[in-house]
Tab-separated table of C-alpha atoms in Angstrom:
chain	number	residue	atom	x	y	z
A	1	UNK	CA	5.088	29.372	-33.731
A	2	UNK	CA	2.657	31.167	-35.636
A	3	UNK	CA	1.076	30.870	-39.221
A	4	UNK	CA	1.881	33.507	-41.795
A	5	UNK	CA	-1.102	35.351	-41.439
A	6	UNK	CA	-1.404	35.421	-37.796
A	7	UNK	CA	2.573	36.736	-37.560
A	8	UNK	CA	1.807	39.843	-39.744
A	9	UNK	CA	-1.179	41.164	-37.601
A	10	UNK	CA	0.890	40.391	-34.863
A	11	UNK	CA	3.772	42.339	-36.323
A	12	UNK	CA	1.604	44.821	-37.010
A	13	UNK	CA	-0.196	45.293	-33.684
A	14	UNK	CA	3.690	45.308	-32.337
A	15	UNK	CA	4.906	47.748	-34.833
A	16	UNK	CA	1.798	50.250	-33.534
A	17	UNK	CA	2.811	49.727	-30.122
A	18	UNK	CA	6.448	49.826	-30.675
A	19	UNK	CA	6.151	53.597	-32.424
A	20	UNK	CA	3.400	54.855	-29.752
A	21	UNK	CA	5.649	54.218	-26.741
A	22	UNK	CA	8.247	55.958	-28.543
A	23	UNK	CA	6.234	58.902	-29.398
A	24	UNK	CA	5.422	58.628	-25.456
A	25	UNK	CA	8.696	58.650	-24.320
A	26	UNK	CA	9.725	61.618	-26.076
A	27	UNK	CA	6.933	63.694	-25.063
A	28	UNK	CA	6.808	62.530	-21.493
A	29	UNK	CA	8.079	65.451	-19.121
A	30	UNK	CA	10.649	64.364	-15.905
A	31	UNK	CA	8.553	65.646	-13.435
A	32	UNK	CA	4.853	67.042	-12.271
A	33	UNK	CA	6.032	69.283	-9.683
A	34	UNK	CA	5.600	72.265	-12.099
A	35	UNK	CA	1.924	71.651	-14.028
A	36	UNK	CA	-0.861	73.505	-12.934
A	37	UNK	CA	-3.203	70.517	-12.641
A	38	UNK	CA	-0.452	68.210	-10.628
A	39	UNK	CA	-2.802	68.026	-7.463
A	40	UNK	CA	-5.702	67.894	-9.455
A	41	UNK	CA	-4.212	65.134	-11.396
A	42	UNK	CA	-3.488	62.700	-7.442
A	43	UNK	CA	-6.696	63.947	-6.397
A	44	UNK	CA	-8.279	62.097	-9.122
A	45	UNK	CA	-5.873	58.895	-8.746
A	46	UNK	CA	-6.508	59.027	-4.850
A	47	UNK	CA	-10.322	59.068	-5.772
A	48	UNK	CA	-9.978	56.173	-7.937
A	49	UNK	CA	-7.836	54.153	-5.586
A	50	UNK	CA	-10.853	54.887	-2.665
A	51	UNK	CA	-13.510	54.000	-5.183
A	52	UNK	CA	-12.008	50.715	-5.865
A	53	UNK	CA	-10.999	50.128	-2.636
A	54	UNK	CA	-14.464	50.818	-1.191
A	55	UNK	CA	-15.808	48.449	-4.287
A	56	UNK	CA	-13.920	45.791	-3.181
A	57	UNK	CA	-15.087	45.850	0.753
A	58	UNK	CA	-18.177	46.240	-0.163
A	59	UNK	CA	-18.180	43.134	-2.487
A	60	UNK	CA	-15.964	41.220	0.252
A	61	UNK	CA	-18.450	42.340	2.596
A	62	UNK	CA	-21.883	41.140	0.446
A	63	UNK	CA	-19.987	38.036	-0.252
A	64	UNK	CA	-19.715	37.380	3.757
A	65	UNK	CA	-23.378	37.857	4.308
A	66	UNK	CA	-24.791	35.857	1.385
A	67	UNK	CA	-21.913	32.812	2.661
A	68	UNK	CA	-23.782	33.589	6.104
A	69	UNK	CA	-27.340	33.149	4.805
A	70	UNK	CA	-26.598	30.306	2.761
A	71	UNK	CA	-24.870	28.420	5.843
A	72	UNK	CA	-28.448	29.284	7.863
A	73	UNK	CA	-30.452	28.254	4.745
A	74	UNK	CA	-29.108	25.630	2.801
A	75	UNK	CA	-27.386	22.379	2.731
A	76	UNK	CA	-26.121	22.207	-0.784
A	77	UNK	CA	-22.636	21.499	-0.517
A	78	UNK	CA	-21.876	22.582	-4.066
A	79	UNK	CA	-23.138	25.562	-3.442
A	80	UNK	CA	-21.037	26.272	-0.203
A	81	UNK	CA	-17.758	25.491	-1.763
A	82	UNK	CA	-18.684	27.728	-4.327
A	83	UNK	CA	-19.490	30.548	-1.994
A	84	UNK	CA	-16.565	29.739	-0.123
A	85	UNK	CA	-14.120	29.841	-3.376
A	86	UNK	CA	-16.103	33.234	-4.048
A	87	UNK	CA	-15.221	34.707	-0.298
A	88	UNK	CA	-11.300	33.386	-0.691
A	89	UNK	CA	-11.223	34.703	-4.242
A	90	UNK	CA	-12.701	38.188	-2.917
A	91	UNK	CA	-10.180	38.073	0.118
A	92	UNK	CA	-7.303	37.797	-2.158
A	93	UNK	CA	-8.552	40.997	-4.232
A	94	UNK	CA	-9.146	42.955	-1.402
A	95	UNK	CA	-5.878	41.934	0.145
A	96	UNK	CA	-4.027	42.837	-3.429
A	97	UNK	CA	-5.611	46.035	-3.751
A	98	UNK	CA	-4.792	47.125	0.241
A	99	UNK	CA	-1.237	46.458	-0.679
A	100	UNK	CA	-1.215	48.730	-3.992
A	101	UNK	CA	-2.965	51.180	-1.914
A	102	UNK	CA	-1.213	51.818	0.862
A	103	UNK	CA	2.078	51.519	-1.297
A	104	UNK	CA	0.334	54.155	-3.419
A	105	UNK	CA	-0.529	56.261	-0.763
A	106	UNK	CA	3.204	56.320	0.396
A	107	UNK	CA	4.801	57.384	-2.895
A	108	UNK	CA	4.449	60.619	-4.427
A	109	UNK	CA	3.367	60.342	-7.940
A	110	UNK	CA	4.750	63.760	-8.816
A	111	UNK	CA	8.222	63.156	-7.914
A	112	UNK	CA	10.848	62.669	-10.514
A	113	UNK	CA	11.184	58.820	-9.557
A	114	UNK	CA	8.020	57.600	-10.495
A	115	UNK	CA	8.286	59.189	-13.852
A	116	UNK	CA	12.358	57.547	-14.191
A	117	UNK	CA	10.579	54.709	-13.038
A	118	UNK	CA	7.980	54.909	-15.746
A	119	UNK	CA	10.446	55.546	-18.724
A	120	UNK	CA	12.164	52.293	-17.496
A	121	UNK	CA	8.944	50.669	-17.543
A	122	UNK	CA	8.276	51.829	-21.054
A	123	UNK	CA	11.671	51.639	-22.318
A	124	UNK	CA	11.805	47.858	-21.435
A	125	UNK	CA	8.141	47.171	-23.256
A	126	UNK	CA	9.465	49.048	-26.196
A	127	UNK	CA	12.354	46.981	-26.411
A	128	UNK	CA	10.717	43.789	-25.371
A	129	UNK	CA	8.356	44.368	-28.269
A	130	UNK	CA	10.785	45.603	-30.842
A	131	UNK	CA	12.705	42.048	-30.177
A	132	UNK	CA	9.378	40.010	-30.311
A	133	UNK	CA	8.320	42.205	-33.591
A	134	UNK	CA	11.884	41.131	-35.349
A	135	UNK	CA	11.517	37.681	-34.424
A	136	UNK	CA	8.088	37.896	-35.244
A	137	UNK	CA	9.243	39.131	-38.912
A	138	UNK	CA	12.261	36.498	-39.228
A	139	UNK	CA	10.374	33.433	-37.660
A	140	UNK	CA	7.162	34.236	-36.989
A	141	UNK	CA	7.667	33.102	-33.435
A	142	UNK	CA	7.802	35.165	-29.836
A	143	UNK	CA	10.070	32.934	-27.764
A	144	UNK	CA	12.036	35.931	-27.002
A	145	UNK	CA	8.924	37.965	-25.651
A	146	UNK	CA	8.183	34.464	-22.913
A	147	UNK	CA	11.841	34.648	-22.127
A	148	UNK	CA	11.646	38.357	-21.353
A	149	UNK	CA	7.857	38.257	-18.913
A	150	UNK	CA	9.743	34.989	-17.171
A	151	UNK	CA	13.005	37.087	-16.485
A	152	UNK	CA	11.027	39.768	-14.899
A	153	UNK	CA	8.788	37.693	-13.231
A	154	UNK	CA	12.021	36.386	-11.434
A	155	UNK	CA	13.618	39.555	-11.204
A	156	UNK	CA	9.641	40.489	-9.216
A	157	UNK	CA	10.144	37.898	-7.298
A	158	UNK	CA	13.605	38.155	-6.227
A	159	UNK	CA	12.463	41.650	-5.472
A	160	UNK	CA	9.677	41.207	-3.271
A	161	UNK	CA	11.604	38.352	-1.427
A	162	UNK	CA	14.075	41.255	-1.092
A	163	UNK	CA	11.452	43.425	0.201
A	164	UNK	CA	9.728	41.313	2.480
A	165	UNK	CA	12.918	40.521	3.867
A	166	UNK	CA	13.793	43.808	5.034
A	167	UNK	CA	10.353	44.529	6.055
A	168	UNK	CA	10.992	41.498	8.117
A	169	UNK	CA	14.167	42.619	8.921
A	170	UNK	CA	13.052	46.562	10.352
A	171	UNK	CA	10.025	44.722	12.426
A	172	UNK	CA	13.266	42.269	14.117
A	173	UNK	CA	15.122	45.656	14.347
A	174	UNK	CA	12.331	47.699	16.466
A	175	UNK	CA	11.071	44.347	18.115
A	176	UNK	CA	14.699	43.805	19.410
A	177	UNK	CA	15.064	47.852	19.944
A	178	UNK	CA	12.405	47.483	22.402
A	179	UNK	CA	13.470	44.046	23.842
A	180	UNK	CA	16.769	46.261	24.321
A	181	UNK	CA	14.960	49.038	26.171
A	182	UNK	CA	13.232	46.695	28.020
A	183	UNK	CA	16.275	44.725	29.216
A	184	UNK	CA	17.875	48.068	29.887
A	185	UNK	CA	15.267	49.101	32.281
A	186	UNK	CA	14.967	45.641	33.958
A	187	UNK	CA	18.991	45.618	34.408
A	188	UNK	CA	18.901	49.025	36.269
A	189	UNK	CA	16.342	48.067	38.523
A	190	UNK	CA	18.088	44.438	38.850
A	191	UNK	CA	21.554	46.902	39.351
A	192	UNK	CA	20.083	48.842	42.297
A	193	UNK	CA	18.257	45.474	43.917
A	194	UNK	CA	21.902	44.263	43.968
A	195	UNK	CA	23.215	47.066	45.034
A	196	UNK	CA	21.171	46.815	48.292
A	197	UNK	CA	21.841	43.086	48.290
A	198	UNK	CA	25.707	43.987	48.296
A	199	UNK	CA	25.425	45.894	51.290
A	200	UNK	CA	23.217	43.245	53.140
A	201	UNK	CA	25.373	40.445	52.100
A	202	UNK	CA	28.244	42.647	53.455
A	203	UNK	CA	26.607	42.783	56.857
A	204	UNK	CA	26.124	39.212	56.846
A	205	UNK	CA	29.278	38.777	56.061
A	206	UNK	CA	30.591	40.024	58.790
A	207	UNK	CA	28.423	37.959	60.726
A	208	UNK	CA	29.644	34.724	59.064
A	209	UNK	CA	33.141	35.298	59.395
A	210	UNK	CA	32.886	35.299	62.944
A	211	UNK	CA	30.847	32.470	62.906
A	212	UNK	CA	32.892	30.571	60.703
A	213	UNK	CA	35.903	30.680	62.407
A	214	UNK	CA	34.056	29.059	65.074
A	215	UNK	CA	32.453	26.306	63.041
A	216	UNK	CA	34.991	25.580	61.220
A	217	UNK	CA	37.283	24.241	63.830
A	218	UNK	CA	34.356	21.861	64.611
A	219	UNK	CA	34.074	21.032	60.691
A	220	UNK	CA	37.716	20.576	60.578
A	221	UNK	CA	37.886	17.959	63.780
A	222	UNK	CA	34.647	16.341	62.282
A	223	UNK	CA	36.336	16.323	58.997
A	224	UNK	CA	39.077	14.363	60.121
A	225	UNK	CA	37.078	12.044	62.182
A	226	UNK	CA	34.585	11.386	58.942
A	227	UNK	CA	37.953	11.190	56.906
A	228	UNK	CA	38.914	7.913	59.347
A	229	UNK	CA	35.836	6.879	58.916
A	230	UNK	CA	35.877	6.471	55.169
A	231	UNK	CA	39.350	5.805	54.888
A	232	UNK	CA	38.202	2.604	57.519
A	233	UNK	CA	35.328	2.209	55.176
A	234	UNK	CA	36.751	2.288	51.857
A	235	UNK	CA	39.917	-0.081	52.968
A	236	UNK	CA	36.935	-2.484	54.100
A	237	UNK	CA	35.214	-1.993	51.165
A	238	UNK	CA	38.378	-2.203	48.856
A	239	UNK	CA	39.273	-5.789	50.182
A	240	UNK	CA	35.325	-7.100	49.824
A	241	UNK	CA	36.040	-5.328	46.319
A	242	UNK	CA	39.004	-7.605	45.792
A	243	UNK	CA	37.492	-10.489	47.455
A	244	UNK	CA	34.958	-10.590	44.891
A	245	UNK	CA	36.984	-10.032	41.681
A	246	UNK	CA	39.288	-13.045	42.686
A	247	UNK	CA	35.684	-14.386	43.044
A	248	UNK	CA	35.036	-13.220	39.537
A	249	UNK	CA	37.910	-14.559	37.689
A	250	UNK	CA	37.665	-17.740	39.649
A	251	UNK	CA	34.226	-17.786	37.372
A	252	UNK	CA	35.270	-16.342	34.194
A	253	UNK	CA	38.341	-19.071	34.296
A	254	UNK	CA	34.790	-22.224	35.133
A	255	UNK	CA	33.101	-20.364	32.431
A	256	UNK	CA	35.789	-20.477	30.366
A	257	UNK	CA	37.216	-23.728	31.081
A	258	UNK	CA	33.198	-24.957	31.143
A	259	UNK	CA	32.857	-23.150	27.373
A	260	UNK	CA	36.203	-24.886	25.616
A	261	UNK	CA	34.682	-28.421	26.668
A	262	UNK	CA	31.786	-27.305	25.816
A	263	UNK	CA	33.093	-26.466	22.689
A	264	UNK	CA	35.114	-29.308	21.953
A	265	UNK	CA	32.477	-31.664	22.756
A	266	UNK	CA	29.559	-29.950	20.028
A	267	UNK	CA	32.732	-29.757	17.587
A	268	UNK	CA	33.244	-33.391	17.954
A	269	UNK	CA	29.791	-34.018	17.958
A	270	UNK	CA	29.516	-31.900	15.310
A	271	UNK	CA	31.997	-33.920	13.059
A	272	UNK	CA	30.152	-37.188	13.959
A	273	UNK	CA	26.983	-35.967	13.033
A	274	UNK	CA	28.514	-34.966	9.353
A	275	UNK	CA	29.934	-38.131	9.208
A	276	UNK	CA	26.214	-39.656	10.126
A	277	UNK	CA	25.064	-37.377	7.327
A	278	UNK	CA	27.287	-37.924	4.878
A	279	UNK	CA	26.390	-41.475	5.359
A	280	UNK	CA	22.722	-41.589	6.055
A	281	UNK	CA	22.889	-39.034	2.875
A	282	UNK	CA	24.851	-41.529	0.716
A	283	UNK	CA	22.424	-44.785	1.957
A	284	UNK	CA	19.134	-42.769	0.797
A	285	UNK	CA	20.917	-41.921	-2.537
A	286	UNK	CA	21.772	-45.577	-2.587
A	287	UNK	CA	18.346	-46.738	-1.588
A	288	UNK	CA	16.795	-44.097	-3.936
A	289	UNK	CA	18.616	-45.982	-6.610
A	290	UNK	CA	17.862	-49.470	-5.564
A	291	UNK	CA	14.330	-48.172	-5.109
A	292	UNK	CA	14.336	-46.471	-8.485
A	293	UNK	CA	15.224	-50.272	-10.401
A	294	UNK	CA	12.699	-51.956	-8.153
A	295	UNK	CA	10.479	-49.536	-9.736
A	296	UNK	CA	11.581	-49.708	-13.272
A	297	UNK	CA	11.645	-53.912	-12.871
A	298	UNK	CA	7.993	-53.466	-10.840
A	299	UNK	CA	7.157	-50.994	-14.068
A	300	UNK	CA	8.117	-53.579	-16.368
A	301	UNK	CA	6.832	-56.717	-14.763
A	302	UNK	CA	3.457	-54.868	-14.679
A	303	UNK	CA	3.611	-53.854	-17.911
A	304	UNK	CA	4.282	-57.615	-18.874
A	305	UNK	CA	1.227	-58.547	-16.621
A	306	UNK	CA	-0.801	-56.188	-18.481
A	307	UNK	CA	0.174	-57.761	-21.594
A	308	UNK	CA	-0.566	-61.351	-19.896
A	309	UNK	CA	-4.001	-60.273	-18.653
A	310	UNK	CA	-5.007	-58.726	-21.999
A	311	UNK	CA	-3.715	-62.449	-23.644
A	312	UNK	CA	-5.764	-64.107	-21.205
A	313	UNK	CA	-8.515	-61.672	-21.323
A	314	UNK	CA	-9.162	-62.052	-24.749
A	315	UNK	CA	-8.401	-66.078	-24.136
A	316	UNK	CA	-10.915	-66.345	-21.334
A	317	UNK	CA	-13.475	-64.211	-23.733
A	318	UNK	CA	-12.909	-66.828	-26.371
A	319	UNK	CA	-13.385	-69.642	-23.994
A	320	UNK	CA	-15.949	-67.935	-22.412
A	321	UNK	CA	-17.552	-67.766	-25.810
A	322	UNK	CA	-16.952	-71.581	-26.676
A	323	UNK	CA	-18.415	-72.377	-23.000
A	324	UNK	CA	-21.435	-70.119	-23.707
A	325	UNK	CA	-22.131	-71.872	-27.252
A	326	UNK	CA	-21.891	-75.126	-25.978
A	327	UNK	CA	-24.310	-73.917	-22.931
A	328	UNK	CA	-26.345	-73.416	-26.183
A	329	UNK	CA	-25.989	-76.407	-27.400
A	330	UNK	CA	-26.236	-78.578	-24.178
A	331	UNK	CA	-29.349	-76.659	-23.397
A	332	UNK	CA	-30.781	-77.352	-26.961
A	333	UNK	CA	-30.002	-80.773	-25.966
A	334	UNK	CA	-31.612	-80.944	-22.960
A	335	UNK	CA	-34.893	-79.207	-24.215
A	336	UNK	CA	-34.963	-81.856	-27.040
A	337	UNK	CA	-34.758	-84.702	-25.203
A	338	UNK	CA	-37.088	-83.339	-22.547
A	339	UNK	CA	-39.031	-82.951	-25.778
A	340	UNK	CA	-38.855	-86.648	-27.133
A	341	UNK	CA	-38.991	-88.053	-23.588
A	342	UNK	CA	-42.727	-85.937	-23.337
A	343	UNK	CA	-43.261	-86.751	-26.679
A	344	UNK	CA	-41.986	-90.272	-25.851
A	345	UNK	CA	-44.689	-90.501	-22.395
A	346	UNK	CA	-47.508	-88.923	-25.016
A	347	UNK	CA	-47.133	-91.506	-27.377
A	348	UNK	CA	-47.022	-94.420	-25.123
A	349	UNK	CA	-49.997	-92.972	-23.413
A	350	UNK	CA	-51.742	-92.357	-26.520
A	351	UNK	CA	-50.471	-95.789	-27.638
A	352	UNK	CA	-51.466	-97.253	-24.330
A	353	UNK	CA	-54.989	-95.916	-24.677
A	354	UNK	CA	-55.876	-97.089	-28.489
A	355	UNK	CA	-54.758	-100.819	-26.953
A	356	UNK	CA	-57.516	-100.016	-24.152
A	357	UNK	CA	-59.759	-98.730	-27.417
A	358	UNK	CA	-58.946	-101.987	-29.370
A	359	UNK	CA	-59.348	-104.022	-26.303
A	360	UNK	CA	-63.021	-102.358	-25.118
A	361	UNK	CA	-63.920	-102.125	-29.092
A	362	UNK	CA	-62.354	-105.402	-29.540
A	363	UNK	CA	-60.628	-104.180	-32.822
A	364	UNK	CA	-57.997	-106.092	-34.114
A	365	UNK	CA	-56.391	-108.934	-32.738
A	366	UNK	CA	-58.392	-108.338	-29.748
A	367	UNK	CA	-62.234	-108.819	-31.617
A	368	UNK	CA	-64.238	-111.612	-30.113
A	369	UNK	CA	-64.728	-115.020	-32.581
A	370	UNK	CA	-68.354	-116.087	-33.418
A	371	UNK	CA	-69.900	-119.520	-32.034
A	372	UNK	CA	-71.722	-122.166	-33.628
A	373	UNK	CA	-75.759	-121.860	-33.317
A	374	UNK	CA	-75.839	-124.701	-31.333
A	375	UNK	CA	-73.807	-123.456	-29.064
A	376	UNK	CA	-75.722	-120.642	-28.557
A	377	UNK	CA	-78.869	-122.334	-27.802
A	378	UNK	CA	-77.207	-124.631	-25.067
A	379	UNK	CA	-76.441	-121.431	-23.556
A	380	UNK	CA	-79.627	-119.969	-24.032
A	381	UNK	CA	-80.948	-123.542	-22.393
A	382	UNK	CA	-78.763	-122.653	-19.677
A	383	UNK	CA	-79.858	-119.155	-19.201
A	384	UNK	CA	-83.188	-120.022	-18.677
A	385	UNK	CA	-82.675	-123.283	-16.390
């Protein structure tokens, strides 16, 4: 879709093109053949086809030699691929422009078909742009011009698939025209070898018929001795052959015989061991229970003991609390009377010394009483006797 403005100098640019290809297809003439200037006029196409043909080899051919230097000179591999996209883009040109040249070089531009062809060309852009220029002018869109360049791209397509298939086609047709020529040749020579092959193979002939009807009364009495032979042969080997299927099915009926005991004996085994199973399954669901209670009881009767050791937790803490006062007290005890029994020794000592004081001082009840003078004398008498 387009915007308003951008439709109308579309329309416009249409509407130019629309009325100049009419104008040029009513003064267009149906052939060449008759102007004055008609080989003046190829001349000059043929002159611009060279030109841009030698253009292009002579780009291609620049483009080699620079890829060639730049290979000898340089290791940048951005600048290789590069190069190389330049040569294969080149290539392609060159290639393109060979093809229109050579096709151009095989058609007559003069003739009355290239100018039918041109009208058709210009009658289908004229139309092709008078639809797009009405649509342009009702919806200001040109869906119908992308439908029309994708039709004849198909329709180019189809066409050149058309035309390389018969190109395809007339290069089978002469390859298999001279394949045919070929063969021909080979089967006349092949025709006239076995021609003179016929007539030596007839002269050998000869020769072998004689000689056949000799050996073949030998072949014919050795036949029917070798005959005996292998009818002697194959009745011996026919019996070993029976011989050994009686052999055979004396087997299969061991094997088979073998295989139902076989089979009996795992199905009975079989049945025991699901019976052992159903049991053994039955006894662990049973055990699972009795297991599971044991649990539950265990579960509870620990639960119980935790209860009974907290209890007795906190009862030993308490006791452990009464024992550790009366520790206390049995140690304050202890110290005390190991303090009144030092205080006890102290006093007796101290006690024990004042006596010894009083007793040396003679203080107290242990001071010494005062004698008469005369008594003293009489010991003073004595002291000096």
């Amino acid at each position: 879709m387009l915007q308003g403005p951008d439709a109308i100098r579309a329309a416009t640019i249409l509407e130019d093109c629309v009325d100049q290809l009419c104008v040029l297809g009513r003064i267009m003439p149906t052939s060449f053949d008759s102007r004055v200037d008609a080989v003046e006029m190829v001349q000059s196409e043929l002159n611009q086809l060279v030109a841009g043909q030698k253009d292009l080899e002579q780009r291609y051919q620049t483009i080699l030699a620079k890829r060639l230097e730049m290979r000898q000179n340089t290791k940048n591999e951005m600048k290789l691929t590069e190069i190389e996209k330049e040569v294969v883009e080149s290539g392609h040109d060159l290639k393109n422009s060979t093809h229109v040249f050579g096709r151009s070089l095989r058609q007559n531009p003069l003739t009355g078909d290239n100018i039918s062809k041109i009208q058709a060309d210009r009658t289908f852009c004229e139309d092709v742009m008078g639809d797009t220029l009405s649509e342009l002018i009702q919806n200001c869109s040109f869906q119908c011009l992308i439908e029309s360049v994708e039709r004849e791209k198909f329709k180019k397509a189809k066409l050149q698939e058309t035309i390389q298939k018969e190109e395809n086609g007339r290069k089978r047709v002469r390859e298999l025209q001279r394949k045919l020529q070929d063969i021909k040749k080979e089967k006349e020579q092949d025709l006239q070898d076995r021609k003179g092959m016929i007539a030596h193979i007839k002269d050998q002939l000869q020769e072998a018929k004689a000689r056949t009807n000799m050996e073949g009364k030998y072949i014919k009495k050795s036949a029917e001795v070798s005959i005996a032979q292998t009818q002697k042969r194959c009745t011996i080997s026919e019996k070993q052959a029976q011989d050994e299927i009686e052999k055979l099915r004396q087997q299969v009926d061991d094997e088979e015989r073998s295989h139902s005991e076989i089979e009996s004996y795992l199905r009975t085994h079989h049945d025991e061991l699901e019976k052992k199973e159903k049991f053994w399954q039955e006894k662990m669901e049973k055990d699972v229970d009795a297991k599971q209670h044991e649990l539950t009881v265990i579960k509870a009767a620990n639960q119980k003991d935790f209860t009974r050791l907290q209890e007795l937790t906190k009862l030993y803490k308490e006791y452990e609390q009464v024992v550790v006062e009366d520790r206390i007290e049995k140690e304050k005890a202890r110290r005390k009377a190991d303090q009144e029994g030092i205080e006890l020794k102290a006093s007796i000592r101290i006690q024990a010394w004042w006596r010894g004081v009083m007793v040396r001082k003679g203080f107290g009840p242990y001071s010494k009483k005062k004698k008469g003078k005369k008594g003293k004398k009489g010991k003073k008498g004595k002291k000096k006797k």
